[in-house]
Amino acid sequence: IYLELEKPSLGNNNADQQRACDAVRKKLKYRSTQMGLKIIKSLPKILREYDYRITATVGLRRDIAEIMNIEGGNTKDKNYMIVVDMGTTTIVAHLVDANSMRTIDAKACFNSQGIYGREVTGRMIAAERKGTAELQQLLIDDINRLIGGLAKDNKVNLKYITAIVCAGNTAMGHFLLGLPTQNIRRSPYIPTSVAPPPLRAAEVGIEINPRGLLYSLPGISGWVGSDITAGILATGINEKEEISMLVDIGTNGEIVVGNKEWLVSCSASAGPALEGANVECGMRAEKGAIERVYVENGKIKYKTIGDLPPRGICGSGIIDLVSVLLNEKLIDRSGNFIAPKDSNSDLIQYFDGIKGFIIADSQESQTRKPVFITETDIESVITAKAAIFAAMNILIGRLELDFLDINHFYIAGAFGNYIN
Amino acid sequence: IYLELEKPSLGNNNADQQRACDAVRKKLKYRSTQMGLKIIKSLPKILREYDYRITATVGLRRDIAEIMNIEGGNTKDKNYMIVVDMGTTTIVAHLVDANSMRTIDAKACFNSQGIYGREVTGRMIAAERKGTAELQQLLIDDINRLIGGLAKDNKVNLKYITAIVCAGNTAMGHFLLGLPTQNIRRSPYIPTSVAPPPLRAAEVGIEINPRGLLYSLPGISGWVGSDITAGILATGINEKEEISMLVDIGTNGEIVVGNKEWLVSCSASAGPALEGANVECGMRAEKGAIERVYVENGKIKYKTIGDLPPRGICGSGIIDLVSVLLNEKLIDRSGNFIAPKDSNSDLIQYFDGIKGFIIADSQESQTRKPVFITETDIESVITAKAAIFAAMNILIGRLELDFLDINHFYIAGAFGNYIN
């Protein structure tokens, strides 16, 4: 917020801090404001150099309005935040204009913690042996790389990024802050914290404004994390009369069922196949990824992101492809290839001794290597789908409901946007 | 506070942080609690090692209960705080038992900032030239030395000292935090802050519990500091129907007049004479200081603190002595010695060319040097007294009151306790 303070006089000889805080309080109607020592120290110079015209960056820390930054003059337009979805497999960061609350740009990367295991359980075991510090560092480095890229591409100075909001499963939330994870994976599954306090981002090494705040969204339990809280808020299923179901398909899939009076959730380990990982030609949903597979005049066709020559196949493409293969009777319900009797027969070949289907051959592909899906890949997809469907079934059953009782069905994330 | 937490089970699988915070909130009825990352990290181990029996140290930071420390088992008895009066000339620290709120011990020292000037103005000029860092360090070192001494003498581990409360004139409050002082001494006399937020004591280098809080009492303006706020609260003049006057006699003397409906204050520069500084044989009120001077059978007698041979003369002794000299007609109203006609004549001698009166000769004194007061010393005392009396007069006059309207008269501090 931009403020023009009353200038000091013998009639108004308030201290610099009180002058600035009073102005913020009046403008924003907060009951209580707070500013740190560094900002207080900087006030005398800034106020006098800029003739008592300042821009204050204010964040909420519990009930207190925390003045995170004060700059001379009007720099109101330059205020950004970062929003991160810390997935087990994929990390996505959005650069958001804090004035309009619109996303300006987004970037994603695979989670570098993958070297310690594809599932969080493996990483928690590693953390118990070696401490969480290394896992934390890998995650922070990923996040900093995404922020750095977003800042550079959009010509945003890091000091104008004043907040970062992170959501993710509870284990990822622990890794972010370096919290011990050992009790999450053992009955009765006790996390260290499901609602960590707002911290300075700098305290964990995240590179934004040095006084910028890191908000960890509150989660629910050891196995239902803050990404689900975010999903509930985004879909508004907690405000609807009718019963909704929210499914977050990730490496850990979570399902929430309920309405404005009650919400019940459960979690299932799906594996990373649907994020394009653990699949031979899988990739994230980036340019050149096959995102759609369909049949036209009896031919299997595909569409890539950006209509570029294919480099691989992403989650929505994988689901389409498996569906097409099943409909075209190229695979059976167990995911095994059936010898085809038509032109598609050339497309089934062996890859390292495992049967696979070529969706784009080496001529078409950007990499000069064919893009294909193997029986092993299909098994991963089936397992993931089965895990999530089983969880839905059990949850619905426990609630003595039927799928027909679900009035709204939501699939979370970018995946939900693109799935056919 | 000592807490026995409910143990986790599948029926109560709250996270460690929520479990601990809920227990604190329930016990203390605070609306909101907060704990820092380090404590959250330490929770899983402490809770399980000590079977969910813990002692939490809780401080108030604005409206939030800040959990500053969590220890295993019951360590409730070990909770201390430090209360400091940061005088321009003298720094006094009390060690207080935070359970009973009783002072256990106190220590004092001269303010090492004296090398930059006896008055805060000189020090503010030095701070403008060289930055506040050096003045801050001198003060912090003094405070740490006092805390260290108190902790050692009373066998208190520094980690059990969980808070420090500091009061002092506004310039001293600025030096404590390293705040810029340059606008305090120039019209319209704007301090950087008169109500700094609670900080971690470690942030300014004060050595107590690493998460311990530093509370700066709120002051009033650039020249009426938080020591006066403390004095008002301690005397309760803000709750009385009748009009009171509070005088804080220090290097800067402050006067407050008012009742429960209004309070007006002013400030006067008295100099350090009444604290035993800037007086040839002056000393702080420690063992061996002449604290009383009186006449018995026509002879001038004295009493020292601890009834030891005299080493010097402290504030209350100086005032007594000047009063006795005047009553005995050894000095005139201007403070000049009058040639006496009796046995006292031997006691008036020249010291470095200035007339002085010997109160204890080299035989009696602990240092084998006489304890005396010179005309220059007496002038300092007269000036100090005149400054404070002038301030009282002006304040009373401005309020269109008379001294007879004052129902209660308070003199602050140890000085107020001992003055005759």
mmCIF file with all atom_site columns, N, CA and C in Angstrom, chain A residues 8-10 13-18 31 33 35 40-41 44 48 62-64 177-180 183 188 190-195 197, chain B residues 8-9 13-18 31 33 35 40-41 44 48 62-64 177-180 183 188 190-195 197:
data_model
loop_
_atom_site.group_PDB
_atom_site.id
_atom_site.type_symbol
_atom_site.label_atom_id
_atom_site.label_alt_id
_atom_site.label_comp_id
_atom_site.label_asym_id
_atom_site.label_entity_id
_atom_site.label_seq_id
_atom_site.pdbx_PDB_ins_code
_atom_site.Cartn_x
_atom_site.Cartn_y
_atom_site.Cartn_z
_atom_site.occupancy
_atom_site.B_iso_or_equiv
_atom_site.pdbx_formal_charge
_atom_site.auth_seq_id
_atom_site.auth_comp_id
_atom_site.auth_asym_id
_atom_site.auth_atom_id
_atom_site.pdbx_PDB_model_num
ATOM 1   N N  . PRO A 1 8   ? 6.365  15.366  10.483 1.00 0.00 ? 8   PRO A N  1
ATOM 2   C CA . PRO A 1 8   ? 6.521  15.672  11.904 1.00 0.00 ? 8   PRO A CA 1
ATOM 3   C C  . PRO A 1 8   ? 6.553  17.175  12.156 1.00 0.00 ? 8   PRO A C  1
ATOM 4   N N  . SER A 1 9   ? 6.073  17.558  13.304 1.00 0.00 ? 9   SER A N  1
ATOM 5   C CA . SER A 1 9   ? 6.126  18.950  13.732 1.00 0.00 ? 9   SER A CA 1
ATOM 6   C C  . SER A 1 9   ? 6.111  18.921  15.251 1.00 0.00 ? 9   SER A C  1
ATOM 7   N N  . LEU A 1 10  ? 6.260  20.077  15.878 1.00 0.00 ? 10  LEU A N  1
ATOM 8   C CA . LEU A 1 10  ? 6.197  20.086  17.340 1.00 0.00 ? 10  LEU A CA 1
ATOM 9   C C  . LEU A 1 10  ? 4.810  19.653  17.803 1.00 0.00 ? 10  LEU A C  1
ATOM 10  N N  . ASN A 1 13  ? 4.805  15.074  17.111 1.00 0.00 ? 13  ASN A N  1
ATOM 11  C CA . ASN A 1 13  ? 6.177  14.579  17.193 1.00 0.00 ? 13  ASN A CA 1
ATOM 12  C C  . ASN A 1 13  ? 6.234  13.087  17.495 1.00 0.00 ? 13  ASN A C  1
ATOM 13  N N  . ASN A 1 14  ? 5.282  12.348  16.907 1.00 0.00 ? 14  ASN A N  1
ATOM 14  C CA . ASN A 1 14  ? 5.329  10.887  16.991 1.00 0.00 ? 14  ASN A CA 1
ATOM 15  C C  . ASN A 1 14  ? 6.644  10.362  16.438 1.00 0.00 ? 14  ASN A C  1
ATOM 16  N N  . ALA A 1 15  ? 7.058  9.223   16.967 1.00 0.00 ? 15  ALA A N  1
ATOM 17  C CA . ALA A 1 15  ? 8.260  8.574   16.461 1.00 0.00 ? 15  ALA A CA 1
ATOM 18  C C  . ALA A 1 15  ? 7.997  8.033   15.059 1.00 0.00 ? 15  ALA A C  1
ATOM 19  N N  . ASP A 1 16  ? 9.074  7.817   14.313 1.00 0.00 ? 16  ASP A N  1
ATOM 20  C CA . ASP A 1 16  ? 8.951  7.332   12.937 1.00 0.00 ? 16  ASP A CA 1
ATOM 21  C C  . ASP A 1 16  ? 8.159  6.025   12.868 1.00 0.00 ? 16  ASP A C  1
ATOM 22  N N  . GLN A 1 17  ? 8.487  5.093   13.755 1.00 0.00 ? 17  GLN A N  1
ATOM 23  C CA . GLN A 1 17  ? 7.800  3.795   13.713 1.00 0.00 ? 17  GLN A CA 1
ATOM 24  C C  . GLN A 1 17  ? 6.307  3.966   13.961 1.00 0.00 ? 17  GLN A C  1
ATOM 25  N N  . GLN A 1 18  ? 5.956  4.751   14.987 1.00 0.00 ? 18  GLN A N  1
ATOM 26  C CA . GLN A 1 18  ? 4.548  4.926   15.328 1.00 0.00 ? 18  GLN A CA 1
ATOM 27  C C  . GLN A 1 18  ? 3.814  5.642   14.187 1.00 0.00 ? 18  GLN A C  1
ATOM 28  N N  . ARG A 1 31  ? -5.974 -4.195  13.691 1.00 0.00 ? 31  ARG A N  1
ATOM 29  C CA . ARG A 1 31  ? -5.931 -3.809  15.082 1.00 0.00 ? 31  ARG A CA 1
ATOM 30  C C  . ARG A 1 31  ? -4.487 -3.621  15.547 1.00 0.00 ? 31  ARG A C  1
ATOM 31  N N  . THR A 1 33  ? -0.211 -3.807  14.403 1.00 0.00 ? 33  THR A N  1
ATOM 32  C CA . THR A 1 33  ? 0.811  -3.941  13.368 1.00 0.00 ? 33  THR A CA 1
ATOM 33  C C  . THR A 1 33  ? 2.155  -4.218  14.021 1.00 0.00 ? 33  THR A C  1
ATOM 34  N N  . MET A 1 35  ? 6.564  -4.415  13.044 1.00 0.00 ? 35  MET A N  1
ATOM 35  C CA . MET A 1 35  ? 7.633  -4.404  12.053 1.00 0.00 ? 35  MET A CA 1
ATOM 36  C C  . MET A 1 35  ? 8.932  -4.793  12.731 1.00 0.00 ? 35  MET A C  1
ATOM 37  N N  . ILE A 1 40  ? 12.628 -0.892  11.133 1.00 0.00 ? 40  ILE A N  1
ATOM 38  C CA . ILE A 1 40  ? 12.596 0.261   12.040 1.00 0.00 ? 40  ILE A CA 1
ATOM 39  C C  . ILE A 1 40  ? 13.875 1.077   11.856 1.00 0.00 ? 40  ILE A C  1
ATOM 40  N N  . LYS A 1 41  ? 15.004 0.366   11.762 1.00 0.00 ? 41  LYS A N  1
ATOM 41  C CA . LYS A 1 41  ? 16.285 1.059   11.596 1.00 0.00 ? 41  LYS A CA 1
ATOM 42  C C  . LYS A 1 41  ? 16.334 1.873   10.306 1.00 0.00 ? 41  LYS A C  1
ATOM 43  N N  . PRO A 1 44  ? 14.161 6.239   9.541  1.00 0.00 ? 44  PRO A N  1
ATOM 44  C CA . PRO A 1 44  ? 14.498 7.668   9.542  1.00 0.00 ? 44  PRO A CA 1
ATOM 45  C C  . PRO A 1 44  ? 14.995 8.144   8.179  1.00 0.00 ? 44  PRO A C  1
ATOM 46  N N  . ARG A 1 48  ? 12.659 10.599  5.427  1.00 0.00 ? 48  ARG A N  1
ATOM 47  C CA . ARG A 1 48  ? 13.116 11.953  5.120  1.00 0.00 ? 48  ARG A CA 1
ATOM 48  C C  . ARG A 1 48  ? 13.572 12.095  3.671  1.00 0.00 ? 48  ARG A C  1
ATOM 49  N N  . ARG A 1 62  ? -0.751 -14.519 11.691 1.00 0.00 ? 62  ARG A N  1
ATOM 50  C CA . ARG A 1 62  ? -1.830 -14.691 12.671 1.00 0.00 ? 62  ARG A CA 1
ATOM 51  C C  . ARG A 1 62  ? -2.690 -13.427 12.624 1.00 0.00 ? 62  ARG A C  1
ATOM 52  N N  . ASP A 1 63  ? -2.961 -12.812 13.781 1.00 0.00 ? 63  ASP A N  1
ATOM 53  C CA . ASP A 1 63  ? -3.853 -11.647 13.774 1.00 0.00 ? 63  ASP A CA 1
ATOM 54  C C  . ASP A 1 63  ? -3.111 -10.339 13.578 1.00 0.00 ? 63  ASP A C  1
ATOM 55  N N  . ILE A 1 64  ? -1.804 -10.423 13.399 1.00 0.00 ? 64  ILE A N  1
ATOM 56  C CA . ILE A 1 64  ? -1.013 -9.208  13.360 1.00 0.00 ? 64  ILE A CA 1
ATOM 57  C C  . ILE A 1 64  ? -0.644 -8.856  11.926 1.00 0.00 ? 64  ILE A C  1
ATOM 58  N N  . LEU A 1 177 ? 10.386 -27.674 5.663  1.00 0.00 ? 177 LEU A N  1
ATOM 59  C CA . LEU A 1 177 ? 10.833 -26.973 6.868  1.00 0.00 ? 177 LEU A CA 1
ATOM 60  C C  . LEU A 1 177 ? 11.914 -27.743 7.619  1.00 0.00 ? 177 LEU A C  1
ATOM 61  N N  . GLY A 1 178 ? 12.279 -28.910 7.111  1.00 0.00 ? 178 GLY A N  1
ATOM 62  C CA . GLY A 1 178 ? 13.281 -29.714 7.812  1.00 0.00 ? 178 GLY A CA 1
ATOM 63  C C  . GLY A 1 178 ? 12.747 -30.337 9.092  1.00 0.00 ? 178 GLY A C  1
ATOM 64  N N  . LEU A 1 179 ? 11.444 -30.617 9.137  1.00 0.00 ? 179 LEU A N  1
ATOM 65  C CA . LEU A 1 179 ? 10.856 -31.216 10.341 1.00 0.00 ? 179 LEU A CA 1
ATOM 66  C C  . LEU A 1 179 ? 11.063 -32.736 10.325 1.00 0.00 ? 179 LEU A C  1
ATOM 67  N N  . PRO A 1 180 ? 11.226 -33.338 11.505 1.00 0.00 ? 180 PRO A N  1
ATOM 68  C CA . PRO A 1 180 ? 11.373 -34.793 11.563 1.00 0.00 ? 180 PRO A CA 1
ATOM 69  C C  . PRO A 1 180 ? 10.121 -35.490 11.025 1.00 0.00 ? 180 PRO A C  1
ATOM 70  N N  . ASN A 1 183 ? 7.712  -40.215 12.545 1.00 0.00 ? 183 ASN A N  1
ATOM 71  C CA . ASN A 1 183 ? 6.478  -40.748 13.123 1.00 0.00 ? 183 ASN A CA 1
ATOM 72  C C  . ASN A 1 183 ? 5.298  -40.729 12.154 1.00 0.00 ? 183 ASN A C  1
ATOM 73  N N  . PRO A 1 188 ? 0.684  -44.478 15.431 1.00 0.00 ? 188 PRO A N  1
ATOM 74  C CA . PRO A 1 188 ? -0.552 -43.904 14.858 1.00 0.00 ? 188 PRO A CA 1
ATOM 75  C C  . PRO A 1 188 ? -0.321 -42.721 13.915 1.00 0.00 ? 188 PRO A C  1
ATOM 76  N N  . ILE A 1 190 ? 1.842  -39.929 13.412 1.00 0.00 ? 190 ILE A N  1
ATOM 77  C CA . ILE A 1 190 ? 1.822  -38.573 13.979 1.00 0.00 ? 190 ILE A CA 1
ATOM 78  C C  . ILE A 1 190 ? 2.827  -37.672 13.258 1.00 0.00 ? 190 ILE A C  1
ATOM 79  N N  . PRO A 1 191 ? 2.357  -36.640 12.580 1.00 0.00 ? 191 PRO A N  1
ATOM 80  C CA . PRO A 1 191 ? 3.283  -35.672 11.984 1.00 0.00 ? 191 PRO A CA 1
ATOM 81  C C  . PRO A 1 191 ? 3.863  -34.767 13.076 1.00 0.00 ? 191 PRO A C  1
ATOM 82  N N  . THR A 1 192 ? 4.950  -34.079 12.760 1.00 0.00 ? 192 THR A N  1
ATOM 83  C CA . THR A 1 192 ? 5.466  -33.087 13.702 1.00 0.00 ? 192 THR A CA 1
ATOM 84  C C  . THR A 1 192 ? 4.551  -31.876 13.721 1.00 0.00 ? 192 THR A C  1
ATOM 85  N N  . SER A 1 193 ? 4.081  -31.460 12.549 1.00 0.00 ? 193 SER A N  1
ATOM 86  C CA . SER A 1 193 ? 3.155  -30.330 12.492 1.00 0.00 ? 193 SER A CA 1
ATOM 87  C C  . SER A 1 193 ? 2.310  -30.431 11.234 1.00 0.00 ? 193 SER A C  1
ATOM 88  N N  . VAL A 1 194 ? 1.019  -30.188 11.356 1.00 0.00 ? 194 VAL A N  1
ATOM 89  C CA . VAL A 1 194 ? 0.198  -30.088 10.145 1.00 0.00 ? 194 VAL A CA 1
ATOM 90  C C  . VAL A 1 194 ? -0.154 -28.637 9.836  1.00 0.00 ? 194 VAL A C  1
ATOM 91  N N  . ALA A 1 195 ? 0.199  -27.732 10.750 1.00 0.00 ? 195 ALA A N  1
ATOM 92  C CA . ALA A 1 195 ? -0.105 -26.316 10.504 1.00 0.00 ? 195 ALA A CA 1
ATOM 93  C C  . ALA A 1 195 ? 1.062  -25.472 10.989 1.00 0.00 ? 195 ALA A C  1
ATOM 94  N N  . PRO A 1 197 ? 3.681  -22.506 11.539 1.00 0.00 ? 197 PRO A N  1
ATOM 95  C CA . PRO A 1 197 ? 3.416  -21.060 11.557 1.00 0.00 ? 197 PRO A CA 1
ATOM 96  C C  . PRO A 1 197 ? 4.015  -20.385 10.324 1.00 0.00 ? 197 PRO A C  1
ATOM 97  N N  . PRO B 1 8   ? -0.527 -39.866 21.840 1.00 0.00 ? 8   PRO B N  1
ATOM 98  C CA . PRO B 1 8   ? -1.152 -40.081 20.531 1.00 0.00 ? 8   PRO B CA 1
ATOM 99  C C  . PRO B 1 8   ? -1.729 -41.489 20.411 1.00 0.00 ? 8   PRO B C  1
ATOM 100 N N  . SER B 1 9   ? -2.781 -41.598 19.653 1.00 0.00 ? 9   SER B N  1
ATOM 101 C CA . SER B 1 9   ? -3.386 -42.890 19.360 1.00 0.00 ? 9   SER B CA 1
ATOM 102 C C  . SER B 1 9   ? -4.089 -42.724 18.023 1.00 0.00 ? 9   SER B C  1
ATOM 103 N N  . ASN B 1 13  ? -4.788 -38.529 16.671 1.00 0.00 ? 13  ASN B N  1
ATOM 104 C CA . ASN B 1 13  ? -3.528 -38.494 15.926 1.00 0.00 ? 13  ASN B CA 1
ATOM 105 C C  . ASN B 1 13  ? -3.141 -37.078 15.521 1.00 0.00 ? 13  ASN B C  1
ATOM 106 N N  . ASN B 1 14  ? -3.414 -36.132 16.410 1.00 0.00 ? 14  ASN B N  1
ATOM 107 C CA . ASN B 1 14  ? -2.940 -34.761 16.209 1.00 0.00 ? 14  ASN B CA 1
ATOM 108 C C  . ASN B 1 14  ? -1.432 -34.731 16.044 1.00 0.00 ? 14  ASN B C  1
ATOM 109 N N  . ALA B 1 15  ? -0.967 -33.749 15.300 1.00 0.00 ? 15  ALA B N  1
ATOM 110 C CA . ALA B 1 15  ? 0.475  -33.571 15.137 1.00 0.00 ? 15  ALA B CA 1
ATOM 111 C C  . ALA B 1 15  ? 1.079  -33.091 16.455 1.00 0.00 ? 15  ALA B C  1
ATOM 112 N N  . ASP B 1 16  ? 2.378  -33.299 16.600 1.00 0.00 ? 16  ASP B N  1
ATOM 113 C CA . ASP B 1 16  ? 3.066  -32.919 17.837 1.00 0.00 ? 16  ASP B CA 1
ATOM 114 C C  . ASP B 1 16  ? 2.867  -31.438 18.162 1.00 0.00 ? 16  ASP B C  1
ATOM 115 N N  . GLN B 1 17  ? 3.036  -30.590 17.151 1.00 0.00 ? 17  GLN B N  1
ATOM 116 C CA . GLN B 1 17  ? 2.907  -29.151 17.404 1.00 0.00 ? 17  GLN B CA 1
ATOM 117 C C  . GLN B 1 17  ? 1.501  -28.809 17.883 1.00 0.00 ? 17  GLN B C  1
ATOM 118 N N  . GLN B 1 18  ? 0.484  -29.349 17.202 1.00 0.00 ? 18  GLN B N  1
ATOM 119 C CA . GLN B 1 18  ? -0.895 -29.035 17.565 1.00 0.00 ? 18  GLN B CA 1
ATOM 120 C C  . GLN B 1 18  ? -1.202 -29.565 18.964 1.00 0.00 ? 18  GLN B C  1
ATOM 121 N N  . ARG B 1 31  ? -5.879 -17.183 23.120 1.00 0.00 ? 31  ARG B N  1
ATOM 122 C CA . ARG B 1 31  ? -6.609 -17.451 21.900 1.00 0.00 ? 31  ARG B CA 1
ATOM 123 C C  . ARG B 1 31  ? -5.690 -18.058 20.840 1.00 0.00 ? 31  ARG B C  1
ATOM 124 N N  . THR B 1 33  ? -1.572 -19.345 19.876 1.00 0.00 ? 33  THR B N  1
ATOM 125 C CA . THR B 1 33  ? -0.207 -19.632 20.308 1.00 0.00 ? 33  THR B CA 1
ATOM 126 C C  . THR B 1 33  ? 0.692  -19.752 19.086 1.00 0.00 ? 33  THR B C  1
ATOM 127 N N  . MET B 1 35  ? 4.851  -21.072 17.917 1.00 0.00 ? 35  MET B N  1
ATOM 128 C CA . MET B 1 35  ? 6.190  -21.511 18.295 1.00 0.00 ? 35  MET B CA 1
ATOM 129 C C  . MET B 1 35  ? 7.076  -21.504 17.070 1.00 0.00 ? 35  MET B C  1
ATOM 130 N N  . ILE B 1 40  ? 9.599  -26.496 17.083 1.00 0.00 ? 40  ILE B N  1
ATOM 131 C CA . ILE B 1 40  ? 8.781  -27.498 16.388 1.00 0.00 ? 40  ILE B CA 1
ATOM 132 C C  . ILE B 1 40  ? 9.656  -28.696 16.025 1.00 0.00 ? 40  ILE B C  1
ATOM 133 N N  . LYS B 1 41  ? 10.865 -28.399 15.521 1.00 0.00 ? 41  LYS B N  1
ATOM 134 C CA . LYS B 1 41  ? 11.776 -29.479 15.136 1.00 0.00 ? 41  LYS B CA 1
ATOM 135 C C  . LYS B 1 41  ? 12.144 -30.366 16.315 1.00 0.00 ? 41  LYS B C  1
ATOM 136 N N  . PRO B 1 44  ? 9.293  -33.842 18.347 1.00 0.00 ? 44  PRO B N  1
ATOM 137 C CA . PRO B 1 44  ? 9.109  -35.301 18.298 1.00 0.00 ? 44  PRO B CA 1
ATOM 138 C C  . PRO B 1 44  ? 10.001 -36.023 19.310 1.00 0.00 ? 44  PRO B C  1
ATOM 139 N N  . ARG B 1 48  ? 8.535  -37.803 23.021 1.00 0.00 ? 48  ARG B N  1
ATOM 140 C CA . ARG B 1 48  ? 8.620  -39.253 23.184 1.00 0.00 ? 48  ARG B CA 1
ATOM 141 C C  . ARG B 1 48  ? 9.620  -39.654 24.259 1.00 0.00 ? 48  ARG B C  1
ATOM 142 N N  . ARG B 1 62  ? 2.687  -9.283  21.643 1.00 0.00 ? 62  ARG B N  1
ATOM 143 C CA . ARG B 1 62  ? 1.401  -8.699  21.258 1.00 0.00 ? 62  ARG B CA 1
ATOM 144 C C  . ARG B 1 62  ? 0.300  -9.618  21.799 1.00 0.00 ? 62  ARG B C  1
ATOM 145 N N  . ASP B 1 63  ? -0.653 -10.023 20.940 1.00 0.00 ? 63  ASP B N  1
ATOM 146 C CA . ASP B 1 63  ? -1.764 -10.829 21.454 1.00 0.00 ? 63  ASP B CA 1
ATOM 147 C C  . ASP B 1 63  ? -1.482 -12.320 21.394 1.00 0.00 ? 63  ASP B C  1
ATOM 148 N N  . ILE B 1 64  ? -0.289 -12.674 20.954 1.00 0.00 ? 64  ILE B N  1
ATOM 149 C CA . ILE B 1 64  ? -0.009 -14.080 20.720 1.00 0.00 ? 64  ILE B CA 1
ATOM 150 C C  . ILE B 1 64  ? 0.842  -14.646 21.851 1.00 0.00 ? 64  ILE B C  1
ATOM 151 N N  . LEU B 1 177 ? 18.937 -0.955  20.754 1.00 0.00 ? 177 LEU B N  1
ATOM 152 C CA . LEU B 1 177 ? 18.518 -1.666  19.544 1.00 0.00 ? 177 LEU B CA 1
ATOM 153 C C  . LEU B 1 177 ? 19.313 -1.235  18.317 1.00 0.00 ? 177 LEU B C  1
ATOM 154 N N  . GLY B 1 178 ? 20.226 -0.281  18.494 1.00 0.00 ? 178 GLY B N  1
ATOM 155 C CA . GLY B 1 178 ? 20.989 0.207   17.347 1.00 0.00 ? 178 GLY B CA 1
ATOM 156 C C  . GLY B 1 178 ? 20.154 1.070   16.414 1.00 0.00 ? 178 GLY B C  1
ATOM 157 N N  . LEU B 1 179 ? 19.152 1.757   16.950 1.00 0.00 ? 179 LEU B N  1
ATOM 158 C CA . LEU B 1 179 ? 18.304 2.612   16.109 1.00 0.00 ? 179 LEU B CA 1
ATOM 159 C C  . LEU B 1 179 ? 18.972 3.971   15.896 1.00 0.00 ? 179 LEU B C  1
ATOM 160 N N  . PRO B 1 180 ? 18.754 4.578   14.729 1.00 0.00 ? 180 PRO B N  1
ATOM 161 C CA . PRO B 1 180 ? 19.323 5.909   14.484 1.00 0.00 ? 180 PRO B CA 1
ATOM 162 C C  . PRO B 1 180 ? 18.760 6.930   15.477 1.00 0.00 ? 180 PRO B C  1
ATOM 163 N N  . ASN B 1 183 ? 17.596 12.290  14.846 1.00 0.00 ? 183 ASN B N  1
ATOM 164 C CA . ASN B 1 183 ? 16.484 13.236  14.857 1.00 0.00 ? 183 ASN B CA 1
ATOM 165 C C  . ASN B 1 183 ? 15.951 13.534  16.258 1.00 0.00 ? 183 ASN B C  1
ATOM 166 N N  . PRO B 1 188 ? 11.821 18.809  15.170 1.00 0.00 ? 188 PRO B N  1
ATOM 167 C CA . PRO B 1 188 ? 10.885 18.624  16.288 1.00 0.00 ? 188 PRO B CA 1
ATOM 168 C C  . PRO B 1 188 ? 11.129 17.355  17.118 1.00 0.00 ? 188 PRO B C  1
ATOM 169 N N  . ILE B 1 190 ? 12.248 13.981  16.803 1.00 0.00 ? 190 ILE B N  1
ATOM 170 C CA . ILE B 1 190 ? 11.528 12.756  16.432 1.00 0.00 ? 190 ILE B CA 1
ATOM 171 C C  . ILE B 1 190 ? 12.402 11.523  16.677 1.00 0.00 ? 190 ILE B C  1
ATOM 172 N N  . PRO B 1 191 ? 11.995 10.658  17.585 1.00 0.00 ? 191 PRO B N  1
ATOM 173 C CA . PRO B 1 191 ? 12.723 9.396   17.763 1.00 0.00 ? 191 PRO B CA 1
ATOM 174 C C  . PRO B 1 191 ? 12.409 8.444   16.606 1.00 0.00 ? 191 PRO B C  1
ATOM 175 N N  . THR B 1 192 ? 13.225 7.407   16.454 1.00 0.00 ? 192 THR B N  1
ATOM 176 C CA . THR B 1 192 ? 12.897 6.380   15.465 1.00 0.00 ? 192 THR B CA 1
ATOM 177 C C  . THR B 1 192 ? 11.740 5.535   15.968 1.00 0.00 ? 192 THR B C  1
ATOM 178 N N  . SER B 1 193 ? 11.765 5.198   17.256 1.00 0.00 ? 193 SER B N  1
ATOM 179 C CA . SER B 1 193 ? 10.660 4.432   17.832 1.00 0.00 ? 193 SER B CA 1
ATOM 180 C C  . SER B 1 193 ? 10.577 4.706   19.324 1.00 0.00 ? 193 SER B C  1
ATOM 181 N N  . VAL B 1 194 ? 9.375  4.901   19.836 1.00 0.00 ? 194 VAL B N  1
ATOM 182 C CA . VAL B 1 194 ? 9.222  4.975   21.292 1.00 0.00 ? 194 VAL B CA 1
ATOM 183 C C  . VAL B 1 194 ? 8.605  3.693   21.843 1.00 0.00 ? 194 VAL B C  1
ATOM 184 N N  . ALA B 1 195 ? 8.183  2.794   20.949 1.00 0.00 ? 195 ALA B N  1
ATOM 185 C CA . ALA B 1 195 ? 7.587  1.540   21.426 1.00 0.00 ? 195 ALA B CA 1
ATOM 186 C C  . ALA B 1 195 ? 8.057  0.402   20.530 1.00 0.00 ? 195 ALA B C  1
ATOM 187 N N  . PRO B 1 197 ? 9.012  -3.204  19.091 1.00 0.00 ? 197 PRO B N  1
ATOM 188 C CA . PRO B 1 197 ? 8.315  -4.471  19.318 1.00 0.00 ? 197 PRO B CA 1
ATOM 189 C C  . PRO B 1 197 ? 9.157  -5.406  20.190 1.00 0.00 ? 197 PRO B C  1
#
